[in-house]
Amino acid sequence: RIARLAYVDSLTGLPNRQAFLEKVDRQIGRAGRREDVLAVMFMDLDGFKDVNDSMGHAAGDELLCVVASRLREATRDTDLVARLGGDEFLVLLADLPDDRGGSPDAVVSAVADRVGVSIAQPVVVRDRTIDALALQPGQVVLDAGCGTGWCFTRLASRVGRQGHAGPHPGSRASP
């Protein structure tokens, strides 16, 4: 029970930031040994504050739970979806193909597309339909040898420059 409290977001049931960071560290170590490619997607829910302010926090919580469920459904079984906090979510995409076996960017783009389509579907919360949901995505593709701190520093700097992380331009990041 204590471990669950330490590693699981109590509202959505998703892994929390701490669980996500520990998993990323393990996956980076694994990727380094196997020369795998990883990606991290950061997503911020647009319009969440308006829902919270106009419909109340209980409605906002309900919306976050729907978004969490849709993220789980739109990602691959091997991906890890986590709630960073507030209206921010993270997805770790491991087991991506390398350039010899396919394009990691193509897999990341396909997952991001599925997530976008899923989130764009209307949501009924407290007998009101919310149909203007969107996620502002950002993504960083990591080669082996990246550290978690570097990954999040790079992502945060992209968010700071653009107001949101924006789509990944397709270039591979390196430490």
Coordinates of N, CA and C in Angstrom, one line a residue:
R1 N 0.8 -1.2 0.0 CA 0.0 0.0 0.0 C 0.9 1.3 0.0
I2 N 1.9 1.3 0.8 CA 2.8 2.5 0.9 C 3.5 2.6 -0.5
A3 N 4.0 1.5 -1.1 CA 4.6 1.6 -2.4 C 3.7 2.2 -3.4
R4 N 2.4 1.7 -3.4 CA 1.4 2.2 -4.3 C 1.2 3.8 -4.1
L5 N 1.2 4.2 -2.9 CA 1.0 5.7 -2.7 C 2.2 6.4 -3.2
A6 N 3.4 5.8 -3.1 CA 4.6 6.5 -3.5 C 4.8 6.6 -5.0
Y7 N 4.2 5.6 -5.8 CA 4.4 5.5 -7.2 C 3.2 5.6 -8.1
V8 N 2.0 5.8 -7.5 CA 0.8 5.8 -8.4 C 0.1 7.1 -8.1
D9 N -0.4 7.8 -9.1 CA -1.2 9.0 -9.0 C -2.6 8.5 -8.4
S10 N -2.9 9.1 -7.3 CA -4.2 8.6 -6.6 C -5.4 8.9 -7.4
L11 N -5.4 9.9 -8.3 CA -6.6 10.3 -9.0 C -6.8 9.4 -10.3
T12 N -5.8 9.2 -11.1 CA -5.9 8.5 -12.4 C -5.5 7.1 -12.3
G13 N -4.8 6.7 -11.3 CA -4.2 5.3 -11.2 C -3.0 5.1 -12.1
L14 N -2.6 6.2 -12.8 CA -1.4 6.1 -13.6 C -0.1 6.2 -12.7
P15 N 1.0 5.6 -13.2 CA 2.2 5.9 -12.5 C 2.5 7.4 -12.3
N16 N 3.1 7.8 -11.2 CA 3.3 9.2 -11.0 C 4.7 9.6 -11.5
R17 N 5.1 10.8 -11.3 CA 6.4 11.3 -11.8 C 7.6 10.5 -11.3
Q18 N 7.6 10.1 -10.0 CA 8.7 9.3 -9.4 C 8.8 8.0 -10.1
A19 N 7.6 7.3 -10.3 CA 7.7 6.0 -10.9 C 8.1 6.1 -12.4
F20 N 7.7 7.2 -13.0 CA 8.1 7.4 -14.4 C 9.6 7.6 -14.5
L21 N 10.2 8.5 -13.6 CA 11.6 8.8 -13.7 C 12.4 7.5 -13.4
E22 N 12.0 6.7 -12.5 CA 12.7 5.5 -12.2 C 12.7 4.5 -13.3
K23 N 11.5 4.4 -14.0 CA 11.4 3.5 -15.2 C 12.3 4.1 -16.3
V24 N 12.3 5.4 -16.5 CA 13.1 5.9 -17.6 C 14.6 5.6 -17.3
D25 N 15.0 5.8 -16.1 CA 16.4 5.5 -15.7 C 16.8 4.0 -16.1
R26 N 15.8 3.1 -15.7 CA 16.1 1.7 -16.0 C 16.1 1.4 -17.5
Q27 N 15.2 2.1 -18.2 CA 15.1 1.9 -19.7 C 16.3 2.4 -20.4
I28 N 16.8 3.6 -19.9 CA 18.1 4.2 -20.5 C 19.2 3.2 -20.3
G29 N 19.4 2.6 -19.1 CA 20.4 1.6 -18.8 C 20.3 0.5 -19.8
R30 N 19.1 -0.1 -19.9 CA 18.8 -1.2 -20.8 C 19.1 -0.8 -22.3
A31 N 18.7 0.4 -22.6 CA 18.9 0.8 -24.0 C 20.4 1.0 -24.3
G32 N 21.2 1.4 -23.3 CA 22.6 1.5 -23.5 C 23.3 0.2 -23.7
R33 N 22.8 -0.8 -23.0 CA 23.4 -2.2 -23.2 C 23.0 -2.8 -24.5
R34 N 21.8 -2.5 -25.0 CA 21.2 -3.1 -26.2 C 21.2 -2.2 -27.4
E35 N 21.7 -1.0 -27.2 CA 21.7 0.0 -28.3 C 20.3 0.3 -28.8
D36 N 19.3 0.3 -27.9 CA 17.9 0.6 -28.2 C 17.7 2.1 -28.3
V37 N 16.6 2.5 -28.8 CA 16.2 3.9 -28.9 C 14.9 4.0 -28.1
L38 N 14.8 5.1 -27.3 CA 13.7 5.5 -26.5 C 13.1 6.8 -26.9
A39 N 11.9 7.1 -26.6 CA 11.3 8.4 -26.8 C 10.5 8.7 -25.6
V40 N 10.4 10.0 -25.3 CA 9.5 10.5 -24.2 C 8.6 11.6 -24.8
M41 N 7.3 11.4 -24.6 CA 6.4 12.4 -25.1 C 5.8 13.1 -23.8
F42 N 5.8 14.4 -23.9 CA 5.2 15.2 -22.9 C 3.9 15.8 -23.4
M43 N 2.9 15.8 -22.6 CA 1.6 16.3 -23.1 C 0.9 17.2 -22.1
D44 N 0.5 18.3 -22.5 CA -0.2 19.3 -21.6 C -1.6 19.4 -22.2
L45 N -2.6 19.3 -21.4 CA -4.0 19.3 -21.8 C -4.5 20.7 -22.0
D46 N -4.8 21.1 -23.2 CA -5.3 22.5 -23.4 C -6.7 22.7 -22.9
G47 N -7.0 23.8 -22.3 CA -8.4 24.1 -21.9 C -8.8 23.5 -20.5
F48 N -7.8 22.8 -19.9 CA -8.2 22.2 -18.6 C -8.6 23.2 -17.6
K49 N -7.8 24.3 -17.5 CA -8.1 25.3 -16.5 C -9.5 25.9 -16.6
D50 N -9.9 26.1 -17.9 CA -11.3 26.6 -18.1 C -12.3 25.6 -17.6
V51 N -12.1 24.3 -17.8 CA -13.1 23.3 -17.3 C -13.1 23.3 -15.8
N52 N -11.9 23.3 -15.2 CA -11.8 23.3 -13.8 C -12.5 24.6 -13.2
D53 N -12.2 25.7 -13.8 CA -12.8 27.0 -13.3 C -14.3 27.1 -13.5
S54 N -14.8 26.6 -14.6 CA -16.2 26.8 -14.9 C -17.1 25.7 -14.4
M55 N -16.5 24.5 -14.3 CA -17.4 23.3 -13.8 C -17.0 22.8 -12.5
G56 N -15.9 23.2 -11.9 CA -15.5 22.8 -10.6 C -14.4 21.7 -10.7
H57 N -13.7 21.5 -9.5 CA -12.6 20.6 -9.5 C -13.0 19.2 -9.6
A58 N -14.2 18.8 -9.2 CA -14.6 17.4 -9.3 C -14.8 17.1 -10.8
A59 N -15.3 18.0 -11.6 CA -15.4 17.8 -13.0 C -14.0 17.8 -13.7
G60 N -13.1 18.6 -13.2 CA -11.8 18.6 -13.7 C -11.1 17.2 -13.4
D61 N -11.3 16.7 -12.2 CA -10.8 15.4 -11.9 C -11.4 14.3 -12.8
E62 N -12.7 14.4 -13.0 CA -13.3 13.4 -13.9 C -12.7 13.5 -15.3
L63 N -12.5 14.7 -15.8 CA -11.9 14.8 -17.1 C -10.5 14.2 -17.2
L64 N -9.7 14.5 -16.1 CA -8.3 13.9 -16.1 C -8.4 12.4 -16.1
C65 N -9.3 11.8 -15.5 CA -9.5 10.3 -15.5 C -9.8 9.8 -16.9
V66 N -10.7 10.5 -17.6 CA -11.0 10.1 -19.0 C -9.8 10.3 -19.8
V67 N -9.1 11.4 -19.7 CA -7.9 11.6 -20.5 C -6.8 10.5 -20.2
A68 N -6.7 10.1 -19.0 CA -5.7 9.0 -18.6 C -6.1 7.7 -19.2
S69 N -7.4 7.4 -19.2 CA -7.9 6.2 -19.8 C -7.7 6.2 -21.3
R70 N -7.9 7.3 -22.0 CA -7.7 7.4 -23.4 C -6.2 7.3 -23.8
L71 N -5.4 7.9 -23.0 CA -4.0 7.8 -23.2 C -3.5 6.3 -23.2
R72 N -4.0 5.6 -22.2 CA -3.6 4.2 -22.0 C -4.1 3.4 -23.3
E73 N -5.3 3.7 -23.7 CA -5.9 3.0 -24.9 C -5.2 3.3 -26.2
A74 N -4.7 4.5 -26.3 CA -4.1 5.0 -27.6 C -2.6 4.6 -27.7
T75 N -2.0 4.3 -26.6 CA -0.6 3.9 -26.7 C -0.4 2.4 -26.8
R76 N 0.8 2.0 -27.1 CA 1.1 0.6 -27.2 C 1.2 -0.1 -25.9
D77 N 1.1 -1.4 -25.8 CA 1.2 -2.1 -24.6 C 2.5 -1.9 -23.9
T78 N 3.6 -1.7 -24.7 CA 4.9 -1.6 -24.1 C 5.2 -0.1 -23.7
D79 N 4.3 0.8 -23.9 CA 4.5 2.2 -23.5 C 4.1 2.4 -22.1
L80 N 4.7 3.4 -21.4 CA 4.4 3.7 -20.0 C 3.8 5.1 -20.1
V81 N 2.5 5.2 -19.6 CA 1.8 6.5 -19.5 C 1.8 6.9 -18.1
A82 N 2.2 8.1 -17.8 CA 2.3 8.6 -16.4 C 1.7 10.0 -16.3
R83 N 1.2 10.3 -15.1 CA 0.8 11.7 -14.9 C 1.8 12.5 -14.2
L84 N 2.3 13.5 -14.8 CA 3.4 14.3 -14.2 C 2.8 15.2 -13.0
G85 N 1.6 15.6 -13.2 CA 0.9 16.5 -12.2 C 0.0 17.4 -13.0
G86 N -1.0 17.9 -12.3 CA -2.0 18.9 -12.9 C -2.5 18.2 -14.2
D87 N -2.4 18.9 -15.3 CA -2.9 18.4 -16.6 C -1.8 18.0 -17.5
E88 N -0.7 17.6 -16.9 CA 0.5 17.2 -17.7 C 0.7 15.7 -17.6
F89 N 0.9 15.1 -18.7 CA 1.1 13.6 -18.8 C 2.4 13.3 -19.6
L90 N 3.0 12.2 -19.3 CA 4.2 11.7 -20.0 C 4.0 10.3 -20.6
V91 N 4.6 10.0 -21.7 CA 4.6 8.7 -22.2 C 6.0 8.3 -22.6
L92 N 6.5 7.2 -22.0 CA 7.8 6.6 -22.4 C 7.5 5.5 -23.4
L93 N 8.1 5.7 -24.6 CA 8.1 4.7 -25.7 C 9.4 4.0 -25.7
A94 N 9.4 2.8 -25.3 CA 10.6 1.9 -25.3 C 10.4 0.9 -26.5
D95 N 11.5 0.2 -26.7 CA 11.4 -0.9 -27.7 C 11.1 -0.3 -29.1
L96 N 11.7 0.9 -29.4 CA 11.5 1.5 -30.7 C 12.5 0.8 -31.6
P97 N 12.1 0.8 -32.9 CA 13.1 0.3 -33.9 C 14.3 1.2 -34.0
D98 N 15.4 0.7 -34.3 CA 16.5 1.6 -34.6 C 16.5 1.9 -36.1
D99 N 17.4 2.7 -36.6 CA 17.4 3.0 -38.0 C 17.6 1.8 -39.0
R100 N 18.2 0.8 -38.4 CA 18.4 -0.4 -39.2 C 17.1 -1.2 -39.4
G101 N 16.2 -1.1 -38.4 CA 15.0 -2.0 -38.4 C 13.7 -1.2 -38.6
G102 N 13.8 0.1 -38.9 CA 12.7 0.9 -39.1 C 12.9 2.3 -38.5
S103 N 12.0 3.1 -38.5 CA 12.1 4.5 -38.1 C 11.5 4.7 -36.7
P104 N 12.3 5.0 -35.7 CA 11.7 5.3 -34.4 C 10.8 6.5 -34.5
D105 N 11.1 7.5 -35.3 CA 10.3 8.7 -35.5 C 8.9 8.3 -36.0
A106 N 8.8 7.3 -36.9 CA 7.6 6.9 -37.5 C 6.7 6.3 -36.4
V107 N 7.3 5.5 -35.5 CA 6.5 4.9 -34.4 C 6.0 6.0 -33.5
V108 N 6.9 6.9 -33.1 CA 6.5 8.0 -32.2 C 5.4 8.8 -32.8
S109 N 5.5 9.1 -34.1 CA 4.5 9.9 -34.8 C 3.1 9.2 -34.8
A110 N 3.2 7.9 -35.1 CA 1.9 7.1 -35.1 C 1.3 7.1 -33.8
V111 N 2.0 6.9 -32.7 CA 1.4 6.9 -31.4 C 0.9 8.3 -31.1
A112 N 1.6 9.3 -31.4 CA 1.2 10.7 -31.2 C -0.1 11.0 -31.9
D113 N -0.2 10.5 -33.2 CA -1.4 10.7 -33.9 C -2.6 10.0 -33.3
R114 N -2.4 8.7 -32.8 CA -3.5 8.0 -32.1 C -3.9 8.7 -30.9
V115 N -3.0 9.2 -30.1 CA -3.3 10.0 -28.9 C -4.1 11.2 -29.3
G116 N -3.7 12.0 -30.3 CA -4.4 13.2 -30.7 C -5.8 12.9 -31.1
V117 N -6.0 11.9 -31.9 CA -7.4 11.5 -32.3 C -8.3 11.1 -31.1
S118 N -7.7 10.3 -30.2 CA -8.4 9.9 -29.1 C -8.8 11.0 -28.2
I119 N -7.9 11.9 -27.9 CA -8.2 13.1 -27.0 C -9.2 14.0 -27.7
A120 N -9.2 14.1 -29.0 CA -10.1 15.1 -29.7 C -11.5 14.7 -29.6
Q121 N -11.8 13.4 -29.3 CA -13.2 13.0 -29.2 C -13.9 13.7 -28.0
P122 N -15.2 14.0 -28.2 CA -15.9 14.7 -27.1 C -15.9 13.9 -25.9
V123 N -16.0 14.6 -24.7 CA -16.1 14.0 -23.4 C -17.3 14.5 -22.7
V124 N -18.1 13.7 -22.1 CA -19.3 14.1 -21.3 C -18.8 14.1 -19.9
V125 N -18.9 15.3 -19.3 CA -18.5 15.4 -17.9 C -19.7 16.2 -17.2
R126 N -20.3 15.6 -16.2 CA -21.4 16.2 -15.5 C -22.5 16.7 -16.4
D127 N -22.9 15.9 -17.3 CA -23.9 16.1 -18.3 C -23.6 17.3 -19.2
R128 N -22.4 17.6 -19.3 CA -22.0 18.6 -20.3 C -20.9 18.0 -21.3
T129 N -21.1 18.3 -22.5 CA -20.1 17.8 -23.5 C -19.0 18.8 -23.7
I130 N -17.8 18.3 -23.5 CA -16.6 19.0 -23.8 C -16.0 18.5 -25.1
D131 N -15.9 19.4 -26.1 CA -15.5 18.9 -27.4 C -14.3 19.6 -27.9
A132 N -13.6 20.4 -27.1 CA -12.5 21.2 -27.6 C -11.2 20.7 -27.0
L133 N -11.1 19.5 -26.6 CA -9.9 19.0 -26.0 C -8.7 18.8 -27.0
A134 N -7.6 19.2 -26.6 CA -6.4 19.0 -27.4 C -5.2 18.9 -26.4
L135 N -4.2 18.1 -26.8 CA -3.0 18.0 -26.1 C -1.9 18.8 -26.8
Q136 N -1.1 19.5 -26.1 CA 0.1 20.1 -26.7 C 1.2 19.1 -26.5
P137 N 1.6 18.4 -27.6 CA 2.6 17.4 -27.4 C 4.0 17.9 -27.6
G138 N 5.0 17.3 -27.0 CA 6.4 17.5 -27.3 C 7.0 16.1 -27.2
Q139 N 8.1 15.9 -27.9 CA 8.7 14.6 -27.8 C 10.2 14.7 -28.0
V140 N 10.9 13.9 -27.3 CA 12.4 13.8 -27.5 C 12.7 12.3 -27.7
V141 N 13.4 12.1 -28.8 CA 13.9 10.7 -29.1 C 15.3 10.6 -28.5
L142 N 15.5 9.6 -27.7 CA 16.8 9.4 -26.9 C 17.6 8.3 -27.5
D143 N 18.9 8.6 -27.7 CA 19.8 7.5 -28.0 C 20.3 7.0 -26.7
A144 N 20.9 5.8 -26.7 CA 21.5 5.3 -25.5 C 22.6 6.2 -25.0
G145 N 22.7 6.3 -23.7 CA 23.7 7.2 -23.1 C 23.1 8.5 -22.6
C146 N 21.8 8.8 -22.8 CA 21.2 10.0 -22.3 C 20.8 9.7 -20.8
G147 N 20.9 10.8 -20.1 CA 20.4 10.7 -18.7 C 19.0 11.3 -18.6
T148 N 18.3 10.9 -17.5 CA 17.0 11.4 -17.3 C 17.0 12.9 -17.2
G149 N 17.9 13.4 -16.4 CA 18.0 14.9 -16.2 C 18.2 15.6 -17.5
W150 N 19.0 15.0 -18.4 CA 19.3 15.7 -19.7 C 18.0 15.7 -20.5
C151 N 17.3 14.6 -20.5 CA 16.0 14.4 -21.3 C 15.0 15.5 -20.8
F152 N 14.8 15.6 -19.6 CA 13.8 16.6 -19.1 C 14.3 18.0 -19.2
T153 N 15.6 18.2 -19.1 CA 16.1 19.6 -19.4 C 15.9 20.0 -20.8
R154 N 16.2 19.0 -21.7 CA 15.9 19.3 -23.2 C 14.5 19.6 -23.5
L155 N 13.6 18.8 -22.9 CA 12.2 18.9 -23.1 C 11.7 20.2 -22.5
A156 N 12.1 20.6 -21.3 CA 11.7 21.8 -20.7 C 12.2 23.0 -21.5
S157 N 13.4 22.9 -22.0 CA 13.9 24.1 -22.8 C 13.1 24.3 -24.1
R158 N 12.6 23.2 -24.7 CA 11.8 23.3 -25.9 C 10.4 23.9 -25.5
V159 N 9.9 23.5 -24.4 CA 8.6 24.0 -23.9 C 8.8 25.5 -23.6
G160 N 9.9 25.9 -23.0 CA 10.1 27.3 -22.7 C 10.2 28.2 -23.9
R161 N 10.9 27.7 -25.0 CA 11.1 28.4 -26.2 C 9.8 28.6 -27.0
Q162 N 8.9 27.6 -27.0 CA 7.8 27.5 -27.9 C 6.5 27.7 -27.2
G163 N 6.5 27.8 -25.9 CA 5.2 27.9 -25.1 C 4.6 26.5 -24.9
H164 N 5.0 25.5 -25.8 CA 4.7 24.1 -25.6 C 5.8 23.4 -26.4
A165 N 5.9 22.1 -26.2 CA 7.0 21.4 -26.8 C 6.9 21.3 -28.3
G166 N 5.7 21.3 -28.8 CA 5.5 21.2 -30.3 C 6.0 19.9 -30.8
P167 N 5.7 19.6 -32.0 CA 6.1 18.3 -32.6 C 7.6 18.2 -32.8
H168 N 8.0 17.0 -32.6 CA 9.4 16.6 -32.7 C 9.8 16.7 -34.2
P169 N 10.8 17.5 -34.5 CA 11.2 17.7 -35.9 C 11.8 16.5 -36.6
G170 N 12.0 15.4 -35.9 CA 12.5 14.2 -36.6 C 13.9 13.9 -36.4
S171 N 14.7 14.9 -35.8 CA 16.1 14.6 -35.6 C 16.2 13.9 -34.3
R172 N 17.3 13.1 -34.2 CA 17.5 12.3 -33.0 C 18.3 13.1 -32.0
A173 N 17.9 13.2 -30.8 CA 18.7 13.9 -29.7 C 19.9 13.1 -29.3
S174 N 20.9 13.7 -28.9 CA 22.0 13.0 -28.3 C 22.6 13.8 -27.1
P175 N 23.2 13.2 -26.2 CA 23.7 13.9 -25.0 C 24.8 14.9 -25.3

